[in-house]
Coordinates of C-alpha atoms and ligand atoms in Angstrom, one line a residue:
X819 CA -19.3 12.0 6.4
X820 CA -20.5 11.3 2.9
X821 CA -18.0 10.9 0.0
X822 CA -19.5 13.9 -1.8
X823 CA -18.5 16.2 1.2
X824 CA -14.9 15.1 1.0
X825 CA -12.7 17.8 -0.7
X826 CA -9.4 17.5 1.0
X827 CA -7.5 14.3 1.9
X828 CA -4.6 14.0 4.3
X829 CA -1.9 11.4 3.4
X830 CA 0.4 10.4 6.2
X831 CA 3.7 9.3 4.7
X832 CA 5.1 10.3 1.3
X833 CA 7.0 7.1 0.4
X834 CA 6.2 4.6 -2.4
X835 CA 2.5 4.3 -1.6
X836 CA 1.9 7.8 -0.1
X837 CA 3.1 9.7 -3.1
X838 CA 1.1 7.4 -5.4
X839 CA -2.1 8.0 -3.2
X840 CA -1.4 11.8 -3.2
X841 CA -1.0 11.6 -7.0
X842 CA -4.3 9.9 -7.7
X843 CA -6.3 12.2 -5.4
X844 CA -4.8 15.4 -6.8
X845 CA -5.4 14.1 -10.3
X846 CA -9.0 13.6 -9.5
X847 CA -9.4 17.2 -8.2
X848 CA -9.0 16.7 -4.5
X849 CA -6.9 18.9 -2.3
X850 CA -4.1 16.8 -0.7
X851 CA -2.2 17.5 2.5
X852 CA 0.9 15.3 2.2
X853 CA 2.6 14.8 5.6
X854 CA 6.0 13.3 6.1
X855 CA 8.6 13.8 8.9
X856 CA 11.3 15.7 6.9
X857 CA 11.2 18.1 4.0
X858 CA 13.6 16.0 2.0
X859 CA 11.1 13.1 2.0
X860 CA 8.4 15.5 0.8
X861 CA 10.7 16.9 -1.9
X862 CA 11.4 13.3 -3.1
X863 CA 7.7 12.6 -3.1
X864 CA 6.8 15.6 -5.2
X865 CA 9.7 14.9 -7.6
X866 CA 8.3 11.3 -8.1
X867 CA 4.8 12.6 -8.6
X868 CA 6.1 15.1 -11.2
X869 CA 7.9 12.4 -13.1
X870 CA 4.9 10.1 -13.0
X871 CA 2.7 12.8 -14.2
X872 CA 5.1 13.4 -17.2
X873 CA 4.8 9.7 -18.0
X874 CA 1.0 10.0 -18.0
X875 CA 1.2 13.1 -20.3
X876 CA 3.4 11.0 -22.7
X877 CA 0.8 8.2 -22.6
X878 CA -2.0 10.7 -23.2
X879 CA -3.9 10.0 -20.0
X880 CA -3.7 13.6 -18.8
X881 CA -3.1 16.9 -20.7
X882 CA 0.2 18.7 -20.2
X883 CA -1.7 21.8 -19.2
X884 CA -3.2 20.0 -16.2
X885 CA 0.1 19.1 -14.6
X886 CA 0.7 22.5 -12.8
X887 CA -2.9 22.4 -11.4
X888 CA -2.5 18.9 -10.1
X889 CA 0.8 19.7 -8.4
X890 CA -0.6 22.8 -6.9
X891 CA -3.4 20.8 -5.2
X892 CA -0.7 19.0 -3.1
X893 CA 0.4 20.8 0.0
X894 CA 3.5 19.2 1.5
X895 CA 3.7 19.6 5.3
X896 CA 5.9 18.4 8.2
X897 CA 3.6 19.9 10.8
X898 CA 1.0 17.3 11.8
X899 CA -1.4 20.1 12.9
X900 CA -2.0 20.9 9.2
X901 CA -4.0 17.7 8.7
X902 CA -6.8 19.2 10.9
X903 CA -8.2 20.7 7.7
X904 CA -8.7 17.3 6.0
X905 CA -12.1 15.7 5.4
X906 CA -10.5 12.2 5.1
X907 CA -7.1 10.8 6.1
X908 CA -5.0 7.8 4.8
X909 CA -2.0 6.5 6.7
X910 CA 0.9 5.1 4.6
X911 CA 3.9 5.0 7.0
X912 CA 6.2 2.0 7.2
X913 CA 4.8 -1.4 8.1
X914 CA 5.7 -1.4 11.8
X915 CA 2.9 -1.8 14.3
X916 CA 4.4 0.5 17.0
X917 CA 5.0 3.2 14.4
X918 CA 1.4 2.8 13.2
X919 CA 0.1 3.0 16.7
X920 CA 2.0 6.3 17.3
X921 CA 1.0 7.9 13.9
X922 CA -2.7 6.8 14.1
X923 CA -2.9 8.0 17.7
X924 CA -1.5 11.4 16.8
X925 CA -3.7 11.7 13.7
X926 CA -6.8 10.7 15.7
X927 CA -6.1 13.5 18.2
X928 CA -5.7 16.2 15.5
X929 CA -8.5 15.2 13.0
X930 CA -12.0 16.5 13.5
X931 CA -14.2 13.8 15.1
X932 CA -16.4 13.1 12.0
X933 CA -13.4 12.4 9.7
X934 CA -12.7 8.8 8.5
X935 CA -9.2 7.5 9.2
X936 CA -8.0 4.8 6.7
X937 CA -4.8 2.7 6.7
X938 CA -3.0 1.3 3.7
X939 CA -1.4 -1.5 5.7
X940 CA -0.7 -4.6 3.7
X941 CA -0.7 -7.1 6.5
X942 CA -1.6 -5.7 10.0
X943 CA -5.0 -6.4 11.4
X944 CA -7.4 -3.5 10.6
X945 CA -9.3 -4.4 13.7
X946 CA -6.2 -4.0 16.0
X947 CA -5.3 -0.7 14.3
X948 CA -8.8 0.6 14.7
X949 CA -8.5 -0.1 18.4
X950 CA -5.5 2.2 18.7
X951 CA -7.9 5.2 18.0
X952 CA -10.9 6.7 19.6
X953 CA -12.8 6.5 16.3
X954 CA -12.9 2.7 15.7
X955 CA -16.2 2.9 13.8
X956 CA -14.7 5.6 11.5
X957 CA -11.7 3.5 10.8
X958 CA -11.2 1.3 7.6
X959 CA -8.5 -0.4 5.5
X960 CA -7.8 1.0 2.1
X961 CA -5.3 -1.3 0.5
X962 CA -3.9 0.4 -2.6
X963 CA -1.7 -1.6 -5.0
X964 CA 1.7 -0.6 -6.2
X965 CA 2.2 1.5 -8.4
X966 CA -0.9 3.3 -7.2
X967 CA -1.5 5.6 -10.3
X968 CA -1.5 2.5 -12.5
X969 CA -3.3 -0.2 -10.6
X970 CA -7.1 -0.1 -10.5
X971 CA -7.8 -2.2 -7.4
X972 CA -8.3 -1.0 -3.9
X973 CA -9.2 -3.7 -1.3
X974 CA -11.5 -1.9 1.1
X975 CA -11.2 -3.8 4.4
X976 CA -13.8 -3.7 7.1
X977 CA -12.5 -3.9 10.7
X978 CA -14.9 -5.5 13.1
X979 CA -15.7 -2.0 14.4
X980 CA -16.1 -0.3 11.0
X981 CA -19.6 1.3 10.6
X982 CA -21.7 0.8 7.5
X983 CA -21.6 4.6 6.8
X984 CA -17.7 4.6 7.0
X985 CA -17.6 1.6 4.7
X986 CA -20.0 3.0 2.2
X987 CA -18.2 6.4 2.1
X988 CA -14.9 4.8 1.5
X989 CA -16.1 2.6 -1.3
X990 CA -17.7 5.6 -3.0
X991 CA -14.5 7.7 -2.5
X992 CA -12.5 5.0 -4.3
X993 CA -14.8 5.3 -7.3
X994 CA -14.4 9.0 -7.3
X995 CA -10.7 8.6 -7.9
X996 CA -11.3 6.1 -10.7
X997 CA -10.4 3.0 -8.7
X998 CA -12.3 -0.3 -8.4
X999 CA -13.0 -0.9 -4.7
X1000 CA -13.5 -4.5 -3.7
X1001 CA -15.1 -5.2 -0.3
X1002 CA -13.2 -7.6 2.0
X1003 CA -13.5 -8.4 5.7
X1004 CA -10.6 -8.1 8.0
X1005 CA -8.6 -11.4 8.0
X1006 CA -4.8 -12.1 7.9
X1007 CA -3.4 -11.0 4.5
X1008 CA -6.9 -9.9 3.4
X1009 CA -7.6 -11.6 0.0
X1010 CA -4.7 -10.2 -2.1
X1011 CA -1.8 -11.3 0.0
X1012 CA -3.5 -14.5 1.3
X1013 CA -3.8 -15.7 -2.3
X1014 CA -0.7 -14.1 -3.9
X1015 CA 2.0 -14.8 -1.2
X1016 CA 1.4 -18.6 -1.0
X1017 CA 1.7 -18.7 -4.8
X1018 CA 5.1 -16.9 -4.6
X1019 CA 6.1 -19.1 -1.7
X1020 CA 5.2 -22.3 -3.6
X1021 CA 7.2 -21.0 -6.6
X1022 CA 10.2 -20.6 -4.3
X1023 CA 9.7 -24.2 -3.1
X1024 CA 9.8 -25.3 -6.8
X1025 CA 13.2 -23.6 -7.1
X1026 CA 14.5 -24.9 -3.8
X1027 CA 13.6 -28.5 -4.6
X1028 CA 15.2 -28.2 -8.1
X1029 CA 11.8 -28.8 -9.9
X1030 CA 12.6 -25.9 -12.2
X1031 CA 14.7 -22.7 -12.5
X1032 CA 13.2 -19.3 -11.7
X1033 CA 13.0 -18.6 -15.4
X1034 CA 11.1 -21.8 -16.0
X1035 CA 8.7 -21.4 -13.1
X1036 CA 7.9 -17.9 -14.3
X1037 CA 7.5 -19.0 -17.9
X1038 CA 5.0 -21.7 -16.9
X1039 CA 2.9 -19.1 -15.1
X1040 CA 3.2 -16.4 -17.8
X1041 CA 2.7 -18.6 -20.9
X1042 CA 0.4 -21.2 -19.3
X1043 CA -1.7 -19.2 -16.9
X1044 CA -1.6 -15.8 -18.7
X1045 CA 0.0 -14.0 -15.7
X1046 CA 1.5 -10.8 -17.0
X1047 CA 4.6 -11.4 -14.8
X1048 CA 6.0 -14.6 -13.2
X1049 CA 5.6 -15.0 -9.4
X1050 CA 9.3 -14.9 -8.8
X1051 CA 9.9 -11.8 -10.9
X1052 CA 7.0 -10.3 -9.0
X1053 CA 8.5 -11.4 -5.7
X1054 CA 11.8 -9.6 -6.6
X1055 CA 9.7 -6.5 -7.4
X1056 CA 7.8 -6.6 -4.1
X1057 CA 10.9 -7.3 -2.1
X1058 CA 11.7 -10.8 -0.7
X1059 CA 11.7 -9.4 2.9
X1060 CA 8.2 -8.1 2.4
X1061 CA 7.1 -11.5 1.0
X1062 CA 8.7 -13.3 4.0
X1063 CA 7.0 -10.9 6.5
X1064 CA 3.6 -11.5 5.0
X1065 CA 4.1 -15.3 5.1
X1066 CA 4.9 -15.0 8.8
X1067 CA 1.8 -12.9 9.3
X1068 CA -0.3 -15.6 7.6
X1069 CA 1.3 -18.4 9.6
X1070 CA 0.8 -16.6 12.9
X1071 CA -2.7 -15.4 12.0
X1072 CA -4.1 -18.8 11.0
X1073 CA -1.8 -21.1 12.8
X1074 CA -1.9 -23.4 9.8
X1075 CA 1.3 -25.0 8.6
X1076 CA 0.3 -24.6 5.0
X1077 CA 1.5 -21.0 5.3
X1078 CA 5.1 -21.9 6.4
X1079 CA 7.6 -19.7 4.6
X1080 CA 9.9 -21.5 2.1
X1081 CA 13.3 -22.1 3.7
X1082 CA 15.0 -20.8 0.5
X1083 CA 13.0 -17.5 0.8
X1084 CA 14.2 -17.1 4.4
X1085 CA 17.8 -17.9 3.4
X1086 CA 17.8 -15.4 0.6
X1087 CA 16.5 -12.7 3.0
X1088 CA 19.2 -13.5 5.5
X1089 CA 21.8 -13.1 2.7
X1090 CA 20.4 -9.7 2.0
X1091 CA 19.1 -10.9 -1.4
X1092 CA 15.9 -8.8 -1.3
X1093 CA 15.1 -8.6 -5.0
X1094 CA 15.3 -5.5 -7.2
X1095 CA 16.1 -3.1 -4.4
X1096 CA 19.3 -5.0 -3.4
X1097 CA 20.2 -5.9 -7.0
X1098 CA 19.9 -9.7 -6.3
X1099 CA 16.9 -11.9 -5.7
X1100 CA 15.6 -14.8 -7.8
X1101 CA 17.2 -12.8 -10.7
X1102 CA 20.3 -10.5 -10.8
X1103 CA 19.7 -6.8 -11.6
X1104 CA 22.4 -4.5 -12.8
X1105 CA 21.7 -1.0 -11.3
Ligands
NAD1745 N1 5.2 -0.8 -1.2 C1 4.2 -1.6 -1.6 O1 4.2 -2.3 -2.6 C2 3.0 -1.6 -0.7 C3 1.8 -2.1 -1.3 C4 0.6 -2.0 -0.5 C5 0.6 -1.5 0.7 N2 1.8 -1.1 1.3 C6 1.8 -0.6 2.7 O2 1.9 0.9 2.6 C7 2.5 1.4 3.8 C8 3.7 2.3 3.3 O3 4.6 1.5 2.6 P1 5.6 2.2 1.6 O4 6.1 1.1 0.7 O5 5.0 3.4 0.9 O6 6.7 2.7 2.6 P2 7.9 3.7 2.4 O7 9.0 3.3 3.3 O8 8.3 3.8 0.9 O9 7.3 5.1 2.8 C9 6.9 5.4 4.1 C10 7.0 6.9 4.3 O10 6.5 7.2 5.6 C11 7.3 8.2 6.2 N3 7.1 8.3 7.6 C12 7.7 7.6 8.6 N4 7.3 8.0 9.8 C13 6.3 8.9 9.6 C14 5.4 9.7 10.4 N5 5.5 9.6 11.7 N6 4.5 10.5 9.8 C15 4.5 10.6 8.5 N7 5.3 10.0 7.7 C16 6.2 9.1 8.2 C17 8.7 7.9 5.8 O11 9.6 9.0 5.9 C18 8.5 7.5 4.3 O12 8.6 8.6 3.4 C19 2.9 0.2 4.6 O13 2.0 -0.1 5.6 C20 3.0 -1.0 3.5 O14 2.7 -2.2 4.1 C21 3.0 -1.1 0.6

């Protein structure tokens, strides 16, 4: 399938990433079949998309008159059979390998054979996920960044089995929705998390060893390295549990002790200090 033949995209999962992915495709004129397991999750996704479109109208990136058309292009469904009408599919369900196996298997059975199936996983091997399907050559990683409507990058990750045609179509599809695709081969953490998470982990070591406070670590990186956000504020935003999980994936995937998770990070996760979502991480948030 060539990118210019793709008109309708199925998005599996309407959470943080799925609603953002549905948003950017609909904004670019694609039909979107947004699938989640319960209507209330779909309602929540459409509500978030509507609010994020309002924000874009305020910023002047889209016209107010376009909003109803954009929303109309998104068809919320709970019935998986509806995705059979899609020309391309992106999986964005929670990061649990058994759940991914089930969802990708189901989608593989319903989608027409020529359709490319992509995953937005942030840490699971694309090669292993491709092997769960009967279309491994038409399987690819499409790693969008959060928040999807705002962030330009998509890491396009080639599994060992991904064909050249699948890869080329996916790269060109990213451009059609105004994103900058960057080609990466399948490897633990891809490039984004392999570089970012050890940075966050090392920042946590600095706090644990009393080298500096979270504020000071973040100030060094913001004022000295021009990072828009300090690594510890970013860790709180991502979720400390997610950061710990990715460090475990890197440690296991490479077997190299340089990826050992910082004990303070582990301790904070055990305490339920997960960052913004729990109100307490390296910083305290008043919700
Ligand atoms: N949150 C991030 O910052 C981020 C960034 C990049 C990649 N990712 C990856 O994106 C994926 C999704 O993450 P998220 O943060 O959007 O998760 P989330 O928990 O916010 O959303 C997942 C959604 O999937 C739905 N779901 C569960 N089972 C389903 C099924 N069988 N069929 C369809 N939908 C189902 C859930 O109801 C939920 O709405 C994960 O693989 C994650 O690693 C997340």
